[in-house]
Amino acid sequence: MATDIESNPLFGLLTDALRAGPGSPEWHQAVAKLRSEGLADSDEYRLLVQVRENLESGRDYRSVRAGPGFTRKVLEGIENEKQVGGAKTGGIPLANVIAVISVIAIIGVLAYLGYQLFPRPGVSQETVEELEKSYLPTEVASAKFDGTIPSAWRKIGALPLESTKAGLKPAPLAGGATQPSVSAGGALLSPIAVVPEETFAVIVQLKPGRPSDDLIVQVFVSTEDDFSADKAISSNELVWLIQGSRQKVIVRDSQTEYNAERPDPTKLDPITVRLAVSKSLAVVSNGGTKLWAGNNGLTAKPRTVGVRFIQVDPTKPVDPTMVVQSIRIVKK
């Protein structure tokens, strides 16, 4: 009889199901088989055990050992039933909560990336490289100094300027200077101002002359009209200059951003200085060589450009070899 029972396909199916445990293919197959024959019980485990016990009634008891992971699978099945029951009574499974939070977090990250990467009104996405390569074909103001100073260009400061055939340079102070400790400056301002939203460049050709710490030549961009009466310096400027053997780039609040050797002082050939300026950036170059690039430090006001001479010791004679030959302002 024991042999007949063991050869019964249903008995073997139930035995395999109990060994494999809840959730296994054998378990689902056995439950489906019994329910297809009209047997029903909400507790699948009890259903399988009861049918198997009925089959083996009248024979010696044959124990069934649980297969690998049987206990774990039974506990997981019980836990799943609890979660299903909780969902039916209004509880929210933890997995669903985690999924919702994850989706919200992903949406937040994508929104932040979109805000940072896509252009926004009023915010320039221009880079230094784009500014350096910008095409500026339109000349809006210019002056060539070969004996005269165009009337549209405004002279300011205590140091007088004159234009000779060689170029623009400081003129002797009227009556002479008697105080070596008091430096004097004079500048020539452009007749137009460029709005901060426009990209432009000021291009100056000059002869730096022999190295001298007593005379400074500067090319500048200013957003203020509060030029001092003695040195013609304003409170917000971007400046390139040569003094002695050094050339420098200075931004707002007199912060030196670049300080290096000037071009070969033994050569008195003209050099071309270019300041390219956008709303917030600037690129300063000398003879096609980029010296400095970065935040221009200028406020969002119209920009006036100019050239300036500062005589550190006005009692000494002016170096006649340091002259500005021309200045141009170009934009798109």
Coordinates of C-alpha atoms in Angstrom, one line a residue, residues 245-247 260-267:
S245 CA 59.7 97.2 -16.7
R246 CA 56.2 95.8 -15.8
Q247 CA 52.8 95.6 -17.4
A260 CA 54.5 90.5 -15.5
E261 CA 57.4 91.8 -17.6
R262 CA 56.5 94.3 -20.3
P263 CA 57.4 93.6 -23.9
D264 CA 61.1 93.8 -24.7
P265 CA 62.1 97.3 -23.6
T266 CA 65.0 97.4 -26.0
K267 CA 62.5 97.5 -28.9

